[in-house]
Amino acid sequence: LKTIFAAGNPPVSHVSYSPNGKYVLAGTLDSQLRLWPMALSGKAKCSKTYANERHQNTKYCISSTFLVSKPERRQCIVTGSETGDVILYDIQSRKVHQVLEKVHKDVVLAVDAHNTKEIIASGGMSKDKTVRFWCPSKAEGDGNSGNASGDVDSAKRHKAK
């Protein structure tokens, strides 16, 4: 087995395999996401780092995932934030594709993306205790802020019961 480590890295709060299994995405408690190659031998070096002022993660284990859409060929990393936002990063450019602002009343602890449709689910912490569903905006790399739109029940949010 291999250990991936970078001196000075803060604690790792979440890890996730890329859909093709070639990379591991690690969320750390310095509000950054790091993409590491999954080589079983040799020296591992961080491939890409994702960070933005809206993405805050210093206290909690906040999940991140990959949104890979075949028809639209969108490739994003989706993550929650202690700000109540959901952030979508373009995998290649590392730029923010979209920020879903204040979609929860406090920390967004959980996110996931559907494996065949462009749908994101997000879960809030103690102030709203909801699971909400989103369709990201269709404009590529627009850096849009605001609510996502689409066809998930007219893009309305749903409270978990």
mmCIF file of C-alpha atoms in Angstrom:
data_model
loop_
_atom_site.group_PDB
_atom_site.id
_atom_site.type_symbol
_atom_site.label_atom_id
_atom_site.label_comp_id
_atom_site.label_asym_id
_atom_site.label_seq_id
_atom_site.Cartn_x
_atom_site.Cartn_y
_atom_site.Cartn_z
ATOM 1 C CA LEU A 1 0.000 0.000 0.000
ATOM 2 C CA LYS A 2 1.014 3.573 -0.530
ATOM 3 C CA THR A 3 0.642 6.608 1.709
ATOM 4 C CA ILE A 4 0.093 10.011 0.102
ATOM 5 C CA PHE A 5 1.432 12.777 2.279
ATOM 6 C CA ALA A 6 2.541 16.357 1.861
ATOM 7 C CA ALA A 7 4.510 17.914 4.688
ATOM 8 C CA GLY A 8 2.563 20.651 6.383
ATOM 9 C CA ASN A 9 -0.853 19.476 5.199
ATOM 10 C CA PRO A 10 -3.648 20.086 7.706
ATOM 11 C CA PRO A 11 -5.882 17.204 8.840
ATOM 12 C CA VAL A 12 -7.736 15.368 6.084
ATOM 13 C CA SER A 13 -11.505 15.546 6.588
ATOM 14 C CA HIS A 14 -12.761 13.641 3.538
ATOM 15 C CA VAL A 15 -11.511 11.497 0.647
ATOM 16 C CA SER A 16 -13.251 10.385 -2.529
ATOM 17 C CA TYR A 17 -12.175 8.349 -5.579
ATOM 18 C CA SER A 18 -12.613 9.868 -9.035
ATOM 19 C CA PRO A 19 -15.141 8.052 -11.259
ATOM 20 C CA ASN A 20 -12.321 6.514 -13.335
ATOM 21 C CA GLY A 21 -10.453 5.423 -10.184
ATOM 22 C CA LYS A 22 -7.231 7.171 -11.228
ATOM 23 C CA TYR A 23 -7.353 9.949 -8.612
ATOM 24 C CA VAL A 24 -8.245 10.575 -4.986
ATOM 25 C CA LEU A 25 -9.789 13.884 -3.933
ATOM 26 C CA ALA A 26 -8.847 14.901 -0.382
ATOM 27 C CA GLY A 27 -10.575 17.670 1.559
ATOM 28 C CA THR A 28 -8.440 19.239 4.274
ATOM 29 C CA LEU A 29 -9.204 21.547 7.179
ATOM 30 C CA ASP A 30 -7.522 24.509 5.464
ATOM 31 C CA SER A 31 -10.480 25.009 3.067
ATOM 32 C CA GLN A 32 -8.709 23.323 0.167
ATOM 33 C CA LEU A 33 -9.345 20.259 -1.956
ATOM 34 C CA ARG A 34 -6.373 18.367 -3.368
ATOM 35 C CA LEU A 35 -6.433 15.909 -6.258
ATOM 36 C CA TRP A 36 -3.845 13.125 -5.973
ATOM 37 C CA PRO A 37 -2.953 10.503 -8.625
ATOM 38 C CA MET A 38 -3.599 6.896 -7.588
ATOM 39 C CA ALA A 39 -0.220 5.424 -8.526
ATOM 40 C CA LEU A 40 0.647 2.372 -6.458
ATOM 41 C CA SER A 41 4.373 2.960 -6.777
ATOM 42 C CA GLY A 42 6.679 5.919 -7.163
ATOM 43 C CA LYS A 43 6.385 9.327 -5.608
ATOM 44 C CA ALA A 44 2.922 10.898 -5.470
ATOM 45 C CA LYS A 45 2.578 14.597 -6.086
ATOM 46 C CA CYS A 46 -0.601 16.634 -5.716
ATOM 47 C CA SER A 47 -1.993 17.171 -9.239
ATOM 48 C CA LYS A 48 -4.375 20.050 -8.552
ATOM 49 C CA THR A 49 -5.550 22.201 -5.673
ATOM 50 C CA TYR A 50 -8.996 23.804 -5.498
ATOM 51 C CA ALA A 51 -9.770 26.774 -3.248
ATOM 52 C CA ASN A 52 -12.116 29.772 -3.207
ATOM 53 C CA GLU A 53 -13.142 32.344 -0.588
ATOM 54 C CA ARG A 54 -16.690 30.881 -0.548
ATOM 55 C CA HIS A 55 -15.368 27.395 0.225
ATOM 56 C CA GLN A 56 -14.660 27.340 3.949
ATOM 57 C CA ASN A 57 -13.757 24.128 5.725
ATOM 58 C CA THR A 58 -11.842 24.511 8.985
ATOM 59 C CA LYS A 59 -13.965 22.642 11.593
ATOM 60 C CA TYR A 60 -16.080 19.873 10.058
ATOM 61 C CA CYS A 61 -15.786 16.811 7.837
ATOM 62 C CA ILE A 62 -17.404 18.218 4.692
ATOM 63 C CA SER A 63 -17.846 15.819 1.806
ATOM 64 C CA SER A 64 -16.895 16.437 -1.804
ATOM 65 C CA THR A 65 -17.695 14.450 -4.924
ATOM 66 C CA PHE A 66 -17.355 14.376 -8.685
ATOM 67 C CA LEU A 67 -20.082 15.423 -11.122
ATOM 68 C CA VAL A 68 -19.278 13.944 -14.519
ATOM 69 C CA SER A 69 -22.003 14.444 -17.084
ATOM 70 C CA LYS A 70 -21.653 12.514 -20.343
ATOM 71 C CA PRO A 71 -24.117 14.371 -22.613
ATOM 72 C CA GLU A 72 -22.965 17.858 -21.573
ATOM 73 C CA ARG A 73 -19.377 16.699 -20.973
ATOM 74 C CA ARG A 74 -19.295 18.684 -17.750
ATOM 75 C CA GLN A 75 -16.622 17.655 -15.271
ATOM 76 C CA CYS A 76 -16.893 19.288 -11.869
ATOM 77 C CA ILE A 77 -15.958 18.765 -8.271
ATOM 78 C CA VAL A 78 -18.867 19.501 -5.934
ATOM 79 C CA THR A 79 -18.266 20.431 -2.305
ATOM 80 C CA GLY A 80 -20.148 21.829 0.656
ATOM 81 C CA SER A 81 -18.975 24.708 2.816
ATOM 82 C CA GLU A 82 -19.258 26.064 6.342
ATOM 83 C CA THR A 83 -20.839 29.171 4.734
ATOM 84 C CA GLY A 84 -24.016 27.284 3.730
ATOM 85 C CA ASP A 85 -22.934 27.299 0.059
ATOM 86 C CA VAL A 86 -22.382 24.490 -2.436
ATOM 87 C CA ILE A 87 -19.425 25.103 -4.752
ATOM 88 C CA LEU A 88 -18.801 23.521 -8.158
ATOM 89 C CA TYR A 89 -15.195 23.633 -9.440
ATOM 90 C CA ASP A 90 -14.269 22.842 -13.037
ATOM 91 C CA ILE A 91 -11.929 19.846 -12.731
ATOM 92 C CA GLN A 92 -9.481 20.921 -15.446
ATOM 93 C CA SER A 93 -9.274 24.711 -15.001
ATOM 94 C CA ARG A 94 -9.752 24.665 -11.190
ATOM 95 C CA LYS A 95 -12.004 27.729 -11.578
ATOM 96 C CA VAL A 96 -15.344 27.998 -9.834
ATOM 97 C CA HIS A 97 -18.048 26.900 -12.248
ATOM 98 C CA GLN A 98 -20.934 27.878 -9.964
ATOM 99 C CA VAL A 99 -21.723 28.796 -6.363
ATOM 100 C CA LEU A 100 -25.123 27.830 -4.988
ATOM 101 C CA GLU A 101 -25.334 30.556 -2.363
ATOM 102 C CA LYS A 102 -26.773 29.970 1.111
ATOM 103 C CA VAL A 103 -28.677 26.860 0.074
ATOM 104 C CA HIS A 104 -28.670 25.761 3.707
ATOM 105 C CA LYS A 105 -28.999 27.778 6.916
ATOM 106 C CA ASP A 106 -25.624 26.622 8.184
ATOM 107 C CA VAL A 107 -22.863 24.156 7.279
ATOM 108 C CA VAL A 108 -23.356 21.986 4.186
ATOM 109 C CA LEU A 109 -21.888 18.723 5.478
ATOM 110 C CA ALA A 110 -22.898 16.376 2.692
ATOM 111 C CA VAL A 111 -23.012 16.520 -1.089
ATOM 112 C CA ASP A 112 -23.431 13.894 -3.761
ATOM 113 C CA ALA A 113 -23.990 13.840 -7.502
ATOM 114 C CA HIS A 114 -26.215 11.438 -9.417
ATOM 115 C CA ASN A 115 -24.170 9.018 -11.517
ATOM 116 C CA THR A 116 -26.192 9.433 -14.748
ATOM 117 C CA LYS A 117 -28.148 12.706 -14.422
ATOM 118 C CA GLU A 118 -27.033 16.261 -13.658
ATOM 119 C CA ILE A 119 -28.535 16.343 -10.185
ATOM 120 C CA ILE A 120 -26.784 17.334 -6.968
ATOM 121 C CA ALA A 121 -28.027 16.531 -3.467
ATOM 122 C CA SER A 122 -26.853 18.547 -0.466
ATOM 123 C CA GLY A 123 -27.404 18.071 3.250
ATOM 124 C CA GLY A 124 -27.455 20.773 5.925
ATOM 125 C CA MET A 125 -26.424 20.664 9.538
ATOM 126 C CA SER A 126 -28.432 21.404 12.689
ATOM 127 C CA LYS A 127 -30.244 24.629 11.730
ATOM 128 C CA ASP A 128 -32.193 23.230 8.788
ATOM 129 C CA LYS A 129 -31.624 19.439 8.766
ATOM 130 C CA THR A 130 -32.667 19.202 5.122
ATOM 131 C CA VAL A 131 -31.650 17.347 2.000
ATOM 132 C CA ARG A 132 -32.036 19.507 -1.115
ATOM 133 C CA PHE A 133 -31.748 18.668 -4.800
ATOM 134 C CA TRP A 134 -30.221 20.879 -7.527
ATOM 135 C CA CYS A 135 -29.577 20.963 -11.254
ATOM 136 C CA PRO A 136 -26.454 23.031 -11.972
ATOM 137 C CA SER A 137 -26.643 25.898 -14.484
ATOM 138 C CA LYS A 138 -26.004 24.911 -18.086
ATOM 139 C CA ALA A 139 -23.538 27.716 -18.889
ATOM 140 C CA GLU A 140 -20.024 26.264 -18.952
ATOM 141 C CA GLY A 141 -17.457 27.915 -16.725
ATOM 142 C CA ASP A 142 -19.629 30.960 -16.071
ATOM 143 C CA GLY A 143 -18.711 31.246 -12.380
ATOM 144 C CA ASN A 144 -22.375 32.029 -11.658
ATOM 145 C CA SER A 145 -23.554 32.540 -8.153
ATOM 146 C CA GLY A 146 -27.081 31.844 -7.076
ATOM 147 C CA ASN A 147 -29.529 29.020 -7.207
ATOM 148 C CA ALA A 148 -29.224 26.240 -9.707
ATOM 149 C CA SER A 149 -32.032 25.670 -12.126
ATOM 150 C CA GLY A 150 -33.365 22.730 -14.040
ATOM 151 C CA ASP A 151 -36.000 20.067 -14.118
ATOM 152 C CA VAL A 152 -35.947 18.500 -10.654
ATOM 153 C CA ASP A 153 -39.566 19.248 -9.748
ATOM 154 C CA SER A 154 -39.080 22.742 -11.182
ATOM 155 C CA ALA A 155 -35.801 22.975 -9.215
ATOM 156 C CA LYS A 156 -37.683 23.334 -5.926
ATOM 157 C CA ARG A 157 -35.918 22.333 -2.751
ATOM 158 C CA HIS A 158 -37.304 19.392 -0.831
ATOM 159 C CA LYS A 159 -37.202 18.982 2.915
ATOM 160 C CA ALA A 160 -36.344 15.484 4.123
ATOM 161 C CA LYS A 161 -39.067 13.935 6.254
#
